[in-house]
Coordinates of C-alpha atoms in Angstrom, one line a residue:
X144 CA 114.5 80.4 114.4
X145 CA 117.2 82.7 112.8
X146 CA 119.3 84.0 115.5
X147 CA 120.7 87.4 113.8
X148 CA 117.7 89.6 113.8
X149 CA 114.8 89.6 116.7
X150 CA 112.1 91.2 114.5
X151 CA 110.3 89.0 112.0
X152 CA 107.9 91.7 110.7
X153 CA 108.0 91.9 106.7
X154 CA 106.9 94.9 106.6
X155 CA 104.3 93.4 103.2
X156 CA 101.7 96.6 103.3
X157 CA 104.2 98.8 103.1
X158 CA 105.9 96.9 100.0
X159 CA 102.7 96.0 98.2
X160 CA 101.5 99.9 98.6
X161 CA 105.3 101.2 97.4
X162 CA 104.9 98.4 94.5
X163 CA 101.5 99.4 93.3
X164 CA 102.5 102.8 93.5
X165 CA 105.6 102.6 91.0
X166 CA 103.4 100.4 89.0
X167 CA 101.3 103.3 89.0
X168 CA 103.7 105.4 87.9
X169 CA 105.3 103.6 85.8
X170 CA 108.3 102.6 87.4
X171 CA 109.8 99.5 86.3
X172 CA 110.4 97.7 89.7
X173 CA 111.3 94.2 91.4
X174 CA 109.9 92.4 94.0
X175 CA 112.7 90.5 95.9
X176 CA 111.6 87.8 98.9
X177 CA 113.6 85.7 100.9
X178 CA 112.5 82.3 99.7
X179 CA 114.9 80.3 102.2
X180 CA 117.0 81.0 104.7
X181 CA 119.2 78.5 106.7
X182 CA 121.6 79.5 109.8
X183 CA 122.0 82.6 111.5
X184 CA 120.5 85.4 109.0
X185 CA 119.0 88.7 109.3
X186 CA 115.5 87.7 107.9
X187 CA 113.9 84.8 107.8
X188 CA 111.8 83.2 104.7
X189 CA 108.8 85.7 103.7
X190 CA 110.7 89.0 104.1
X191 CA 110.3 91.4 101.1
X192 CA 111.6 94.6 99.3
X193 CA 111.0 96.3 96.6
X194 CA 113.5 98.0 94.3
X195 CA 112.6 100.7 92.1
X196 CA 114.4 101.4 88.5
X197 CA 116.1 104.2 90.4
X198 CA 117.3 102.3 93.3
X199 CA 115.5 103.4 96.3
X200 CA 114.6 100.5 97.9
X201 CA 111.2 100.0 100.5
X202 CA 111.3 97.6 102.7
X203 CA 114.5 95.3 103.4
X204 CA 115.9 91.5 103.3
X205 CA 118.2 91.9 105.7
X206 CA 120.4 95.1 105.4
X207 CA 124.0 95.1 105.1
X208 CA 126.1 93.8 102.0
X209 CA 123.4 90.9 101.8
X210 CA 120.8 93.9 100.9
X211 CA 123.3 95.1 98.8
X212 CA 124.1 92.4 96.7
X213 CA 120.5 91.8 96.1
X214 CA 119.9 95.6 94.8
X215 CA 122.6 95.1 92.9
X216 CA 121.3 92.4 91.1
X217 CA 117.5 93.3 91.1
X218 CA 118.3 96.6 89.3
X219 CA 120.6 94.9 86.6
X220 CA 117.5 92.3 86.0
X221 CA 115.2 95.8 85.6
X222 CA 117.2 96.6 82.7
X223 CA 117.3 93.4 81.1
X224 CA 113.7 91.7 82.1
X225 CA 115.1 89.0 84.2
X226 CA 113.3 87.2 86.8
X227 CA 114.9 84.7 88.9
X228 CA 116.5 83.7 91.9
X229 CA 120.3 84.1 93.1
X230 CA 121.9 82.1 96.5
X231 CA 124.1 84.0 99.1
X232 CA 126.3 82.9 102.0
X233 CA 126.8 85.5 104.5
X234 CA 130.4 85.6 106.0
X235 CA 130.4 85.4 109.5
X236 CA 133.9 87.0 110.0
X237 CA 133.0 89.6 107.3
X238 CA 129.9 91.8 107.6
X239 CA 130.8 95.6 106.4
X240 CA 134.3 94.9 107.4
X241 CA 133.6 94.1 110.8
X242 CA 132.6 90.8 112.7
X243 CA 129.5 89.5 111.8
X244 CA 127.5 86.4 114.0
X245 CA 126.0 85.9 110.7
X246 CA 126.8 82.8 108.8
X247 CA 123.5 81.3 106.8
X248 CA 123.0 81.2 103.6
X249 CA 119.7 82.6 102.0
X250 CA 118.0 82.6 98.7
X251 CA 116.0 85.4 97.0
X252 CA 113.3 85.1 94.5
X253 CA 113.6 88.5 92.3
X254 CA 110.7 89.3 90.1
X255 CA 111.2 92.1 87.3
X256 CA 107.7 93.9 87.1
X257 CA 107.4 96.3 83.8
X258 CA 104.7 98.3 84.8
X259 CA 101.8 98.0 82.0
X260 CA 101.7 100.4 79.2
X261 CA 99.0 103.3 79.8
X262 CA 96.1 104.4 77.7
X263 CA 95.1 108.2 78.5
X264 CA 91.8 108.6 77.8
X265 CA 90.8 112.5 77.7
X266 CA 87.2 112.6 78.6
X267 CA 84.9 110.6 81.2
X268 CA 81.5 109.8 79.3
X269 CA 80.5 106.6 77.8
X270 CA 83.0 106.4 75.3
X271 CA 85.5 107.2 78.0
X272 CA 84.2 105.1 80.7
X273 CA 83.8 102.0 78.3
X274 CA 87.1 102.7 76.9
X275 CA 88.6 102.6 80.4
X276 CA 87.1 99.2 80.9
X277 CA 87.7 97.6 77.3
X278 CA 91.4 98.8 78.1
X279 CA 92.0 97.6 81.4
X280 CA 90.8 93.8 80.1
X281 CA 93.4 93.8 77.8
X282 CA 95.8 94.7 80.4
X283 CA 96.9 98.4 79.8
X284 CA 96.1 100.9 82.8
X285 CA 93.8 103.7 82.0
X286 CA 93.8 106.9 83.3
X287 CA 90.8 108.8 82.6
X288 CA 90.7 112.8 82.6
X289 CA 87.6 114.6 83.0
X290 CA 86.8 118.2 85.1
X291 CA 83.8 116.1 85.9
X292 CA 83.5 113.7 89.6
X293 CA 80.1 112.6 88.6
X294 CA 81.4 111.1 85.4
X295 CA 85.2 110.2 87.2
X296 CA 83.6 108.8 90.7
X297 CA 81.8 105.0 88.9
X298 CA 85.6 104.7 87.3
X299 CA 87.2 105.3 90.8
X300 CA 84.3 103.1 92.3
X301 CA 85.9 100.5 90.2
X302 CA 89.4 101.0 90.6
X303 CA 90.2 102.8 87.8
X304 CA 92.8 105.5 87.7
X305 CA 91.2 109.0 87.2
X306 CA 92.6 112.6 87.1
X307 CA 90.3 115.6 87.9
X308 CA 91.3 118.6 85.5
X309 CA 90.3 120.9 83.5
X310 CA 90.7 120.2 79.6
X311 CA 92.8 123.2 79.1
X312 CA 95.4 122.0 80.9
X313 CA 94.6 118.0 80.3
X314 CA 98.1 117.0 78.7
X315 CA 100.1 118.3 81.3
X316 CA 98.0 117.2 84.2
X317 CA 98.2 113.7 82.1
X318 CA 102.5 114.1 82.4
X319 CA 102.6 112.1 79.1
X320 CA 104.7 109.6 78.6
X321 CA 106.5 108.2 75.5
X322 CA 104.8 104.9 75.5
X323 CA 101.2 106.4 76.3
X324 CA 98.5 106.1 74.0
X325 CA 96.3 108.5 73.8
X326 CA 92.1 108.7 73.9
X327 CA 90.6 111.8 72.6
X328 CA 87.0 111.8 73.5
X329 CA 86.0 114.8 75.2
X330 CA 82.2 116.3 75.5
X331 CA 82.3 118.2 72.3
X332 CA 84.9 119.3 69.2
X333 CA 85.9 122.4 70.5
X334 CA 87.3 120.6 73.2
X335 CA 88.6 118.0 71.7
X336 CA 90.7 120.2 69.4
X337 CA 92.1 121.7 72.4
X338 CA 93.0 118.5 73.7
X339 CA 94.2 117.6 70.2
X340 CA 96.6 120.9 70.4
X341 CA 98.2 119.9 73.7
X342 CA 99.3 116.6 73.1
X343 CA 100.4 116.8 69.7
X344 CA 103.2 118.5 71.2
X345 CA 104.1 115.3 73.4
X346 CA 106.1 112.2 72.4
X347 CA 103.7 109.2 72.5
X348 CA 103.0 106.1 70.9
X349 CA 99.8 106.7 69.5
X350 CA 97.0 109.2 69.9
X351 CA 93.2 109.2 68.4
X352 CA 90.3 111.7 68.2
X353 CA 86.3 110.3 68.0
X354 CA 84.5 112.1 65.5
X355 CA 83.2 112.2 61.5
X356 CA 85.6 112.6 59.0
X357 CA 83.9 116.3 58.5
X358 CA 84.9 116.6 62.0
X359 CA 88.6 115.7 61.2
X360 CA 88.8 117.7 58.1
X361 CA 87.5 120.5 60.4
X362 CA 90.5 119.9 62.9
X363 CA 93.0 119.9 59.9
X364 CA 91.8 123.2 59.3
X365 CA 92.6 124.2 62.3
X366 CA 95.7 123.2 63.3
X367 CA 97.8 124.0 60.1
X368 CA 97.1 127.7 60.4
X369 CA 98.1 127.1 64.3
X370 CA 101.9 126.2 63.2
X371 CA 101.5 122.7 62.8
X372 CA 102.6 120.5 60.1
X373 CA 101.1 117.7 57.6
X374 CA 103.0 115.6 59.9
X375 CA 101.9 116.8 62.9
X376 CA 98.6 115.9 61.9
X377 CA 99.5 112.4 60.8
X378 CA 99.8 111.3 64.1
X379 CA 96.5 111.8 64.7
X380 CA 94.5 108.5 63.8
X381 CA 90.8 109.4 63.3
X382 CA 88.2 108.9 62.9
X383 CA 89.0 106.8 65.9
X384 CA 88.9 103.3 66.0
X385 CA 89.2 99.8 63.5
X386 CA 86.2 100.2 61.3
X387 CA 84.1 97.2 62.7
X388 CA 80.8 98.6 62.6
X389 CA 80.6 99.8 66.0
X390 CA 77.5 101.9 67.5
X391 CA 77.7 101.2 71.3
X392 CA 79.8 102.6 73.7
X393 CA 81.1 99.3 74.4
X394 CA 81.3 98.4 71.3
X395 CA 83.7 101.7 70.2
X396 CA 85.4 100.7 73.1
X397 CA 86.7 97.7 71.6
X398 CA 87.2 99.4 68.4
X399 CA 89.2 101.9 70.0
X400 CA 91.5 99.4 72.1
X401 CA 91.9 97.2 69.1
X402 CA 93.1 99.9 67.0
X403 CA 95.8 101.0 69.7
X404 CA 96.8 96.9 69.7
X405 CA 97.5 96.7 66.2
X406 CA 99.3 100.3 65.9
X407 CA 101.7 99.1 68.9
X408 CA 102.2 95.7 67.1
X409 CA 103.3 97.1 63.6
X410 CA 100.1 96.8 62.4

């Protein structure tokens, strides 16, 4: 029994919530537990924390310059992508400069978590919703967007991030992110070219609009007159999709995802 703290609560809902939230919002975090602890130490094995990229911890392994030193650490491994574990001896004539009757030694495991990349996906219907699915089996996170709750309520049902907002205003409710790709696939062209007209102003990694290729001459018509350029519209990749043949929902799903893969892989 560790005689330098009376409380062994771990506090773990509170950590696993604050970790799945900065996952959510992707925060690049660590999860740091005490893995062993020998003498007189704050915590005992099991305690956790979790340290965001920004240093705000939630939770604790024992306060003081033990806690310290283990922020420390867990936000240099953020940066670099390290996972490991580190040893520390507390001083039991130093603690904050005063006397301490703390003298064990502990060790903490510190995981690096980079949260998964995202794949905004403007627009709830089949396409959407199958999207949403194909992507979250590769491992991105989708966020869907729709002004819609029938259409957003079976993703939330299934634990898929949703966002209820109208399209007018879709990028911005989306806060886009650099390393976002983007899923244009709204109920109908005219919203999809305003979709198209928001977040070609937004740094992202890839962004792609169903449709014919009428439909996408159609949009080039529209947006050069609007002040963008031949660039501007080279971002956009559509039609949508690797040309595999696909009819289904599910099946553009794939498509769609697969193209995204091979665009963030240099393909």
């Amino acid at each position: 029994m560790n005689g330098c703290a009376g409380s062994e609560g771990t506090e773990s809902l509170a950590v696993f919530r604050a970790l799945a939230e900065f996952i959510e919002a992707g925060m690049p975090c660590a999860l740091c537990t005490v893995e062993h602890a020998a003498g007189s130490t704050p915590r005992e094995a099991g305690a956790r924390m979790v340290v965001p990229a920004d240093g705000r911890p939630v939770g604790t392994v024992g306060g003081g310059a033990l806690e310290s030193a283990v922020v420390d650490r867990a936000l240099e491994w953020i940066a670099s992508g390290t996972t490991g574990t580190i040893d520390l001896a507390l001083d039991a004539a130093k603690e904050d400069g005063l006397p301490s009757q703390c003298g064990g030694t502990v060790r903490v495991r510190i995981e690096t978590i980079a949260p998964p990349r995202r794949i905004v996906i403007f627009g709830a219907g089949h396409v959407g919703a199958a999207t949403a699915r194909v992507a979250r089996a590769a491992g991105f996170l989708p966020v869907a967007i729709d002004d819609r709750d029938d259409l957003l309520d079976p993703l939330r049902r299934d634990g898929i991030a949703t966002i209820r907002a109208p399209l007018n205003d879709a990028a911005a409710a989306a806060a886009v992110r650099p390393s976002d790709a983007l899923v244009v696939v709204t109920r109908g062209h005219a919203f999809d070219l305003e979709v198209v007209r928001q977040v070609l102003r937004t740094p992202c990694a890839y962004i792609g609009m169903i449709g014919s290729r009428r439909k996408v001459a159609t949009t080039r018509e529209a947006l050069l007159p609007a002040g963008f350029s031949e660039t501007d519209f080279a971002r956009l990749r559509a039609p949508i999709g690797l040309d595999i043949g696909a009819e289904t929902p599910g099946e553009l799903g794939v498509a769609i995802v697969g193209q995204i893969v091979a665009t963030l892989h240099g393909r």
